[in-house]
Amino acid sequence: MIVQRVVLNSRPGKNGHPVAENFRVEEVNLPDCVNEGQVQVRTLYLSVDPYMRCRMNTDTGTDYITPWQLSQVVDGGGVGIVEESKHTHFTKGDFVTSFYWPWQTKVILDGNILEKVDPQLVDGHLSYFLGAIGMPGLTSLFGVQEKGHITAGSNQTMVVSGAAGACGSLAGQIGHLLGCSRVVGICGTPEKCLFLTSELGFDAAINYKEGNVAEQLHKLCPAGVDVYFDNVGGDISDTVISQMNQNSHIILCGQISQYNKDVPYPPPLPPAIEAIQKERNITRERFLVLNYKDKFESGILQLSQWFKEGKLKIKETMINGLENMGAAFQSMMTGGNIGKQIVCISGDTSL
């Protein structure tokens, strides 16, 4: 059987900006034989995420993420349907997900890397397992829960950068749900600002491309900032940190503004900002969702419950076709998405 796949065509270089042409689509032959312990799946949805930028380098800079190899199939979060199974845990028709899903229309996988998912948790929106009811949702939930130190009723102000993205759009809502009295988002277009305040319940939003961010932040957070959910790093984060209160907390989720630079993670703060951090006893610890695997199941159930109750609004930017994976990746890295960036490979869930 001939299937399509996406391979890494070239590397942008540690300091380069990724483009669609870094990826290419090619056809390969899928073996007819499914061996014991394996599962043949048809891909429904694939995820593109900021962390993948480091996988385009020869060295990812971490010991838990491996680099993609040139001319080899690319992988990441995926959801699909089982077409044939020789694994005891899966049967034909099961919906499954994996963090290591090849960018391929159909694939034969070791069943041990797959996890069965229940469509009822997402009211049939299977792509949500790659976003709000998946790893980005868990990252947002545990980040806010474990590193935000939010106490309901204590009048805390939370700021979220990259607020219209996959994690930021959820983190702000979760901040409110856990007891923050004021949530302010920072993003890059008027459309995103309106989305945050009119649809997601953010109290205010700042377009960092317009006006003075420090002045706007001062006006919108008159009592200072108690919790900062940091998705971007760089100048925006320096501005937020300079207005944070004594004993406040930074949730270090991502640093997308720094991903095209050859710097360590997390990037060091400028000396003046580092002095403020130390002087005000602001916590800034690396956050890694994989350290909370024992809470994944309960976290997914909590996120699903909030979604079904209408308390957690979910937004996706959907692009169709495996051939558009590279374009979707480039768009996500330049802020083209609102909510989670998803690529639909096949909308057909019949067998």
Short mmCIF file of C-alpha atoms in Angstrom, two decimals:
data_model
loop_
_atom_site.label_atom_id
_atom_site.label_comp_id
_atom_site.label_asym_id
_atom_site.label_seq_id
_atom_site.Cartn_x
_atom_site.Cartn_y
_atom_site.Cartn_z
CA MET A 1 0.00 0.00 0.00
CA ILE A 2 1.34 3.43 -1.00
CA VAL A 3 1.06 6.11 1.72
CA GLN A 4 2.27 9.67 2.04
CA ARG A 5 4.64 10.92 4.70
CA VAL A 6 6.45 14.13 5.64
CA VAL A 7 10.22 14.05 6.13
CA LEU A 8 12.68 16.68 7.33
CA ASN A 9 14.06 18.16 4.10
CA SER A 10 16.54 20.62 5.62
CA ARG A 11 17.42 22.29 8.90
CA PRO A 12 16.92 26.03 9.39
CA GLY A 13 20.05 26.21 11.54
CA LYS A 14 20.09 27.05 15.24
CA ASN A 15 19.53 30.75 14.58
CA GLY A 16 17.35 30.42 11.49
CA HIS A 17 13.61 30.76 11.03
CA PRO A 18 11.82 27.58 9.97
CA VAL A 19 9.97 27.63 6.65
CA ALA A 20 7.58 25.23 4.95
CA GLU A 21 10.38 24.09 2.63
CA ASN A 22 12.23 22.54 5.60
CA PHE A 23 9.74 19.69 5.12
CA ARG A 24 8.84 17.63 2.08
CA VAL A 25 6.15 15.09 1.25
CA GLU A 26 7.05 11.76 -0.29
CA GLU A 27 5.38 8.43 -0.98
CA VAL A 28 6.45 5.17 0.67
CA ASN A 29 5.22 1.62 0.67
CA LEU A 30 3.44 0.48 3.84
CA PRO A 31 4.15 -3.19 4.63
CA ASP A 32 1.19 -5.55 4.13
CA CYS A 33 2.05 -7.44 7.28
CA VAL A 34 1.15 -6.30 10.80
CA ASN A 35 3.32 -8.21 13.28
CA GLU A 36 2.47 -9.35 16.79
CA GLY A 37 2.21 -6.38 19.14
CA GLN A 38 1.71 -3.93 16.28
CA VAL A 39 -1.27 -1.85 15.17
CA GLN A 40 -2.08 -0.36 11.77
CA VAL A 41 -3.66 3.07 12.16
CA ARG A 42 -5.08 5.69 9.85
CA THR A 43 -4.06 9.20 10.83
CA LEU A 44 -6.89 11.64 11.51
CA TYR A 45 -5.18 14.67 13.06
CA LEU A 46 -1.60 15.82 13.64
CA SER A 47 -0.28 18.50 15.95
CA VAL A 48 2.36 21.17 15.37
CA ASP A 49 3.82 22.71 18.53
CA PRO A 50 6.49 25.29 19.40
CA TYR A 51 8.67 22.72 21.23
CA MET A 52 9.24 21.02 17.86
CA ARG A 53 11.51 23.87 16.79
CA CYS A 54 14.38 22.39 18.83
CA ARG A 55 13.85 19.03 17.07
CA MET A 56 14.88 20.70 13.81
CA ASN A 57 18.41 21.17 15.22
CA THR A 58 21.05 18.45 15.31
CA ASP A 59 21.05 18.88 19.09
CA THR A 60 17.74 19.63 20.83
CA GLY A 61 19.45 20.95 23.95
CA THR A 62 17.49 18.51 26.14
CA ASP A 63 17.86 14.88 27.08
CA TYR A 64 14.15 14.01 26.78
CA ILE A 65 13.50 15.23 23.20
CA THR A 66 15.32 13.67 20.25
CA PRO A 67 16.19 15.57 17.06
CA TRP A 68 14.43 14.82 13.79
CA GLN A 69 16.74 13.25 11.22
CA LEU A 70 17.18 14.53 7.68
CA SER A 71 15.16 12.60 5.08
CA GLN A 72 13.45 10.63 7.86
CA VAL A 73 9.77 10.81 8.75
CA VAL A 74 8.86 13.57 11.23
CA ASP A 75 6.80 12.71 14.33
CA GLY A 76 4.78 14.43 17.06
CA GLY A 77 1.35 14.35 18.63
CA GLY A 78 -1.28 12.49 16.61
CA VAL A 79 -4.73 10.93 16.76
CA GLY A 80 -6.01 8.14 14.56
CA ILE A 81 -8.23 5.12 14.19
CA VAL A 82 -7.14 1.47 14.40
CA GLU A 83 -7.62 -0.39 11.11
CA GLU A 84 -5.92 -3.63 12.13
CA SER A 85 -4.53 -4.80 15.46
CA LYS A 86 -2.28 -7.57 16.70
CA HIS A 87 -1.97 -5.96 20.13
CA THR A 88 -4.07 -7.21 23.03
CA HIS A 89 -5.12 -3.71 24.16
CA PHE A 90 -6.54 -2.50 20.84
CA THR A 91 -9.24 -3.59 18.43
CA LYS A 92 -10.33 -2.37 15.01
CA GLY A 93 -12.21 0.92 15.33
CA ASP A 94 -10.49 2.12 18.50
CA PHE A 95 -9.40 5.76 18.57
CA VAL A 96 -5.81 6.15 19.73
CA THR A 97 -3.23 8.85 20.34
CA SER A 98 0.53 9.09 20.78
CA PHE A 99 3.14 11.76 21.42
CA TYR A 100 5.35 10.00 18.82
CA TRP A 101 3.00 9.74 15.86
CA PRO A 102 4.73 9.77 12.44
CA TRP A 103 3.55 12.44 10.02
CA GLN A 104 2.14 9.84 7.68
CA THR A 105 -1.35 9.10 6.28
CA LYS A 106 -1.28 5.52 7.55
CA VAL A 107 1.31 3.84 9.73
CA ILE A 108 2.11 0.58 11.49
CA LEU A 109 3.12 1.24 15.10
CA ASP A 110 4.20 -0.64 18.19
CA GLY A 111 0.97 -0.75 20.20
CA ASN A 112 2.89 0.09 23.38
CA ILE A 113 3.36 3.72 22.30
CA LEU A 114 -0.38 4.18 21.77
CA GLU A 115 -3.06 5.19 24.21
CA LYS A 116 -6.77 4.60 23.70
CA VAL A 117 -8.97 7.70 23.91
CA ASP A 118 -12.69 8.03 24.64
CA PRO A 119 -14.52 10.29 22.13
CA GLN A 120 -17.16 11.05 24.78
CA LEU A 121 -14.60 13.07 26.77
CA VAL A 122 -14.42 15.57 23.89
CA ASP A 123 -18.00 15.28 22.58
CA GLY A 124 -16.59 13.67 19.43
CA HIS A 125 -14.02 16.42 18.70
CA LEU A 126 -11.08 14.00 18.45
CA SER A 127 -8.59 16.75 17.61
CA TYR A 128 -9.12 18.15 21.13
CA PHE A 129 -6.96 15.28 22.40
CA LEU A 130 -4.03 17.10 20.79
CA GLY A 131 -4.93 20.37 22.48
CA ALA A 132 -7.18 21.31 25.37
CA ILE A 133 -7.93 17.72 26.42
CA GLY A 134 -4.35 16.63 25.77
CA MET A 135 -0.78 17.68 26.40
CA PRO A 136 -1.27 21.48 26.01
CA GLY A 137 -4.27 21.31 28.35
CA LEU A 138 -2.32 19.33 30.92
CA THR A 139 0.64 21.72 30.58
CA SER A 140 -1.64 24.68 31.24
CA LEU A 141 -3.50 23.01 34.11
CA PHE A 142 -0.48 21.67 35.99
CA GLY A 143 1.57 24.77 35.25
CA VAL A 144 -1.04 27.00 36.87
CA GLN A 145 -1.81 24.51 39.66
CA GLU A 146 1.73 23.57 40.61
CA LYS A 147 3.70 26.76 39.88
CA GLY A 148 1.13 29.56 40.08
CA HIS A 149 0.38 29.34 43.81
CA ILE A 150 -3.11 30.73 43.29
CA THR A 151 -5.30 31.17 46.36
CA ALA A 152 -8.98 31.78 45.65
CA GLY A 153 -10.24 35.01 47.17
CA SER A 154 -6.81 36.59 47.56
CA ASN A 155 -7.33 39.10 44.72
CA GLN A 156 -4.43 37.90 42.56
CA THR A 157 -3.65 39.26 39.10
CA MET A 158 -2.38 36.89 36.41
CA VAL A 159 -0.71 37.87 33.13
CA VAL A 160 -0.38 35.44 30.22
CA SER A 161 1.95 36.00 27.25
CA GLY A 162 1.30 34.18 24.00
CA ALA A 163 -2.23 34.32 25.35
CA ALA A 164 -4.05 33.37 22.15
CA GLY A 165 -1.97 30.23 21.57
CA ALA A 166 -2.63 26.61 22.49
CA CYS A 167 -1.46 26.86 26.11
CA GLY A 168 -1.99 30.56 26.76
CA SER A 169 -5.66 30.52 25.74
CA LEU A 170 -6.28 27.73 28.26
CA ALA A 171 -4.00 29.02 31.03
CA GLY A 172 -5.88 32.31 31.34
CA GLN A 173 -9.20 30.53 31.64
CA ILE A 174 -7.78 28.08 34.17
CA GLY A 175 -6.35 30.99 36.17
CA HIS A 176 -9.88 32.35 36.53
CA LEU A 177 -11.31 28.90 37.35
CA LEU A 178 -8.75 28.39 40.12
CA GLY A 179 -9.41 31.76 41.72
CA CYS A 180 -7.49 34.61 40.06
CA SER A 181 -9.57 37.78 40.26
CA ARG A 182 -7.98 39.41 37.20
CA VAL A 183 -6.42 37.86 34.07
CA VAL A 184 -4.69 39.93 31.39
CA GLY A 185 -3.45 38.46 28.11
CA ILE A 186 -0.66 39.63 25.81
CA CYS A 187 -0.84 38.72 22.12
CA GLY A 188 -0.02 40.12 18.67
CA THR A 189 -3.18 41.20 16.79
CA PRO A 190 -6.40 43.13 17.49
CA GLU A 191 -8.33 40.01 16.43
CA LYS A 192 -6.58 37.94 19.10
CA CYS A 193 -7.17 40.61 21.76
CA LEU A 194 -10.89 40.65 20.97
CA PHE A 195 -10.99 36.84 21.04
CA LEU A 196 -9.44 36.77 24.52
CA THR A 197 -11.83 39.27 26.05
CA SER A 198 -15.06 38.48 24.20
CA GLU A 199 -14.83 34.68 23.99
CA LEU A 200 -12.43 33.44 26.67
CA GLY A 201 -13.31 35.77 29.54
CA PHE A 202 -9.93 37.52 29.91
CA ASP A 203 -10.43 40.79 31.76
CA ALA A 204 -8.18 42.68 29.35
CA ALA A 205 -5.72 42.10 26.51
CA ILE A 206 -2.63 43.92 25.26
CA ASN A 207 -1.44 43.92 21.65
CA TYR A 208 2.34 44.03 22.09
CA LYS A 209 2.75 45.36 18.54
CA GLU A 210 0.78 48.50 19.35
CA GLY A 211 1.66 51.13 21.94
CA ASN A 212 3.82 50.87 25.04
CA VAL A 213 3.41 47.46 26.69
CA ALA A 214 4.83 48.64 30.03
CA GLU A 215 2.36 51.53 30.21
CA GLN A 216 -0.59 49.35 29.22
CA LEU A 217 0.42 46.71 31.74
CA HIS A 218 0.69 49.29 34.50
CA LYS A 219 -2.76 50.62 33.67
CA LEU A 220 -4.42 47.19 33.39
CA CYS A 221 -2.67 45.65 36.43
CA PRO A 222 -2.81 48.51 38.96
CA ALA A 223 -2.07 46.16 41.87
CA GLY A 224 0.93 44.63 40.08
CA VAL A 225 1.33 41.09 38.77
CA ASP A 226 1.16 38.06 41.09
CA VAL A 227 1.29 35.21 38.55
CA TYR A 228 2.90 35.28 35.10
CA PHE A 229 2.28 32.42 32.65
CA ASP A 230 5.26 32.88 30.32
CA ASN A 231 5.03 31.45 26.81
CA VAL A 232 7.33 33.85 24.99
CA GLY A 233 10.35 35.10 26.97
CA GLY A 234 12.40 37.98 25.61
CA ASP A 235 11.48 41.66 25.89
CA ILE A 236 7.82 41.01 26.70
CA SER A 237 8.71 38.84 29.66
CA ASP A 238 11.29 41.35 30.89
CA THR A 239 8.54 44.00 30.86
CA VAL A 240 6.12 41.80 32.81
CA ILE A 241 8.73 40.72 35.37
CA SER A 242 9.61 44.36 36.09
CA GLN A 243 6.00 44.86 37.26
CA MET A 244 5.69 41.71 39.35
CA ASN A 245 5.01 41.84 43.08
CA GLN A 246 7.04 40.60 46.02
CA ASN A 247 6.91 36.77 46.35
CA SER A 248 5.15 36.40 42.99
CA HIS A 249 5.48 33.45 40.60
CA ILE A 250 6.51 32.89 36.98
CA ILE A 251 5.15 29.75 35.30
CA LEU A 252 7.85 29.00 32.75
CA CYS A 253 5.87 27.24 30.02
CA GLY A 254 7.75 28.28 26.88
CA GLN A 255 10.06 30.88 25.34
CA ILE A 256 8.97 30.97 21.70
CA SER A 257 10.67 34.32 21.01
CA GLN A 258 14.00 32.63 21.78
CA TYR A 259 13.57 29.34 19.89
CA ASN A 260 15.31 30.58 16.74
CA LYS A 261 18.37 31.63 18.77
CA ASP A 262 21.24 29.49 20.00
CA VAL A 263 20.66 30.08 23.72
CA PRO A 264 20.20 27.67 26.63
CA TYR A 265 16.74 26.88 27.99
CA PRO A 266 15.49 28.63 29.95
CA PRO A 267 17.33 31.65 28.55
CA PRO A 268 19.11 33.74 31.18
CA LEU A 269 17.46 37.02 32.15
CA PRO A 270 19.19 40.35 31.51
CA PRO A 271 21.14 41.43 34.64
CA ALA A 272 18.70 44.22 35.56
CA ILE A 273 15.67 41.89 35.32
CA GLU A 274 17.49 39.12 37.18
CA ALA A 275 18.20 41.63 39.97
CA ILE A 276 14.47 42.45 40.19
CA GLN A 277 13.64 38.74 40.29
CA LYS A 278 16.01 38.10 43.19
CA GLU A 279 15.15 41.28 45.07
CA ARG A 280 11.41 40.54 44.95
CA ASN A 281 11.84 36.79 45.53
CA ILE A 282 10.04 35.91 42.29
CA THR A 283 10.09 32.16 41.56
CA ARG A 284 11.12 31.19 38.00
CA GLU A 285 11.58 27.45 37.79
CA ARG A 286 11.59 25.33 34.68
CA PHE A 287 8.24 23.58 34.26
CA LEU A 288 8.02 20.18 32.54
CA VAL A 289 4.60 18.53 32.24
CA LEU A 290 6.18 15.07 31.87
CA ASN A 291 7.11 15.26 35.56
CA TYR A 292 3.41 14.95 36.42
CA LYS A 293 2.50 11.74 34.59
CA ASP A 294 0.84 10.32 37.70
CA LYS A 295 -1.74 13.14 37.46
CA PHE A 296 -2.44 12.91 33.71
CA GLU A 297 -5.61 10.82 34.03
CA SER A 298 -7.23 13.03 36.67
CA GLY A 299 -6.11 16.12 34.77
CA ILE A 300 -7.76 14.97 31.53
CA LEU A 301 -10.99 14.26 33.41
CA GLN A 302 -10.92 17.73 34.99
CA LEU A 303 -10.30 19.45 31.65
CA SER A 304 -13.07 17.39 30.02
CA GLN A 305 -15.49 18.28 32.79
CA TRP A 306 -14.78 22.01 32.48
CA PHE A 307 -15.22 21.77 28.70
CA LYS A 308 -18.55 19.94 28.98
CA GLU A 309 -19.79 22.43 31.57
CA GLY A 310 -18.94 25.30 29.21
CA LYS A 311 -16.33 26.68 31.61
CA LEU A 312 -13.37 25.99 29.29
CA LYS A 313 -13.72 27.37 25.77
CA ILE A 314 -11.64 25.60 23.12
CA LYS A 315 -10.34 27.18 19.92
CA GLU A 316 -8.47 25.53 17.07
CA THR A 317 -6.90 26.72 13.84
CA MET A 318 -7.44 23.82 11.46
CA ILE A 319 -5.50 23.30 8.22
CA ASN A 320 -6.33 20.41 5.90
CA GLY A 321 -3.93 18.01 4.22
CA LEU A 322 -0.63 16.31 5.01
CA GLU A 323 0.98 18.38 2.25
CA ASN A 324 0.36 21.49 4.38
CA MET A 325 2.23 20.32 7.50
CA GLY A 326 5.23 22.54 6.71
CA ALA A 327 3.04 25.59 6.08
CA ALA A 328 1.13 24.92 9.32
CA PHE A 329 4.41 24.70 11.25
CA GLN A 330 5.73 27.95 9.78
CA SER A 331 2.44 29.71 10.52
CA MET A 332 2.37 28.48 14.12
CA MET A 333 5.94 29.70 14.72
CA THR A 334 5.01 33.18 13.48
CA GLY A 335 1.74 33.49 15.42
CA GLY A 336 -0.63 32.69 12.57
CA ASN A 337 -2.84 30.48 14.73
CA ILE A 338 -5.50 31.29 17.29
CA GLY A 339 -5.75 28.48 19.83
CA LYS A 340 -4.26 25.11 18.93
CA GLN A 341 -2.76 24.60 15.47
CA ILE A 342 -4.06 21.30 14.06
CA VAL A 343 -3.68 19.63 10.68
CA CYS A 344 -6.54 17.39 9.57
CA ILE A 345 -5.18 14.45 7.62
CA SER A 346 -8.47 12.56 7.30
CA GLY A 347 -11.87 13.56 8.61
CA ASP A 348 -13.25 10.12 7.83
CA THR A 349 -13.72 8.02 10.99
CA SER A 350 -15.51 5.15 9.25
CA LEU A 351 -13.83 1.81 8.58
#
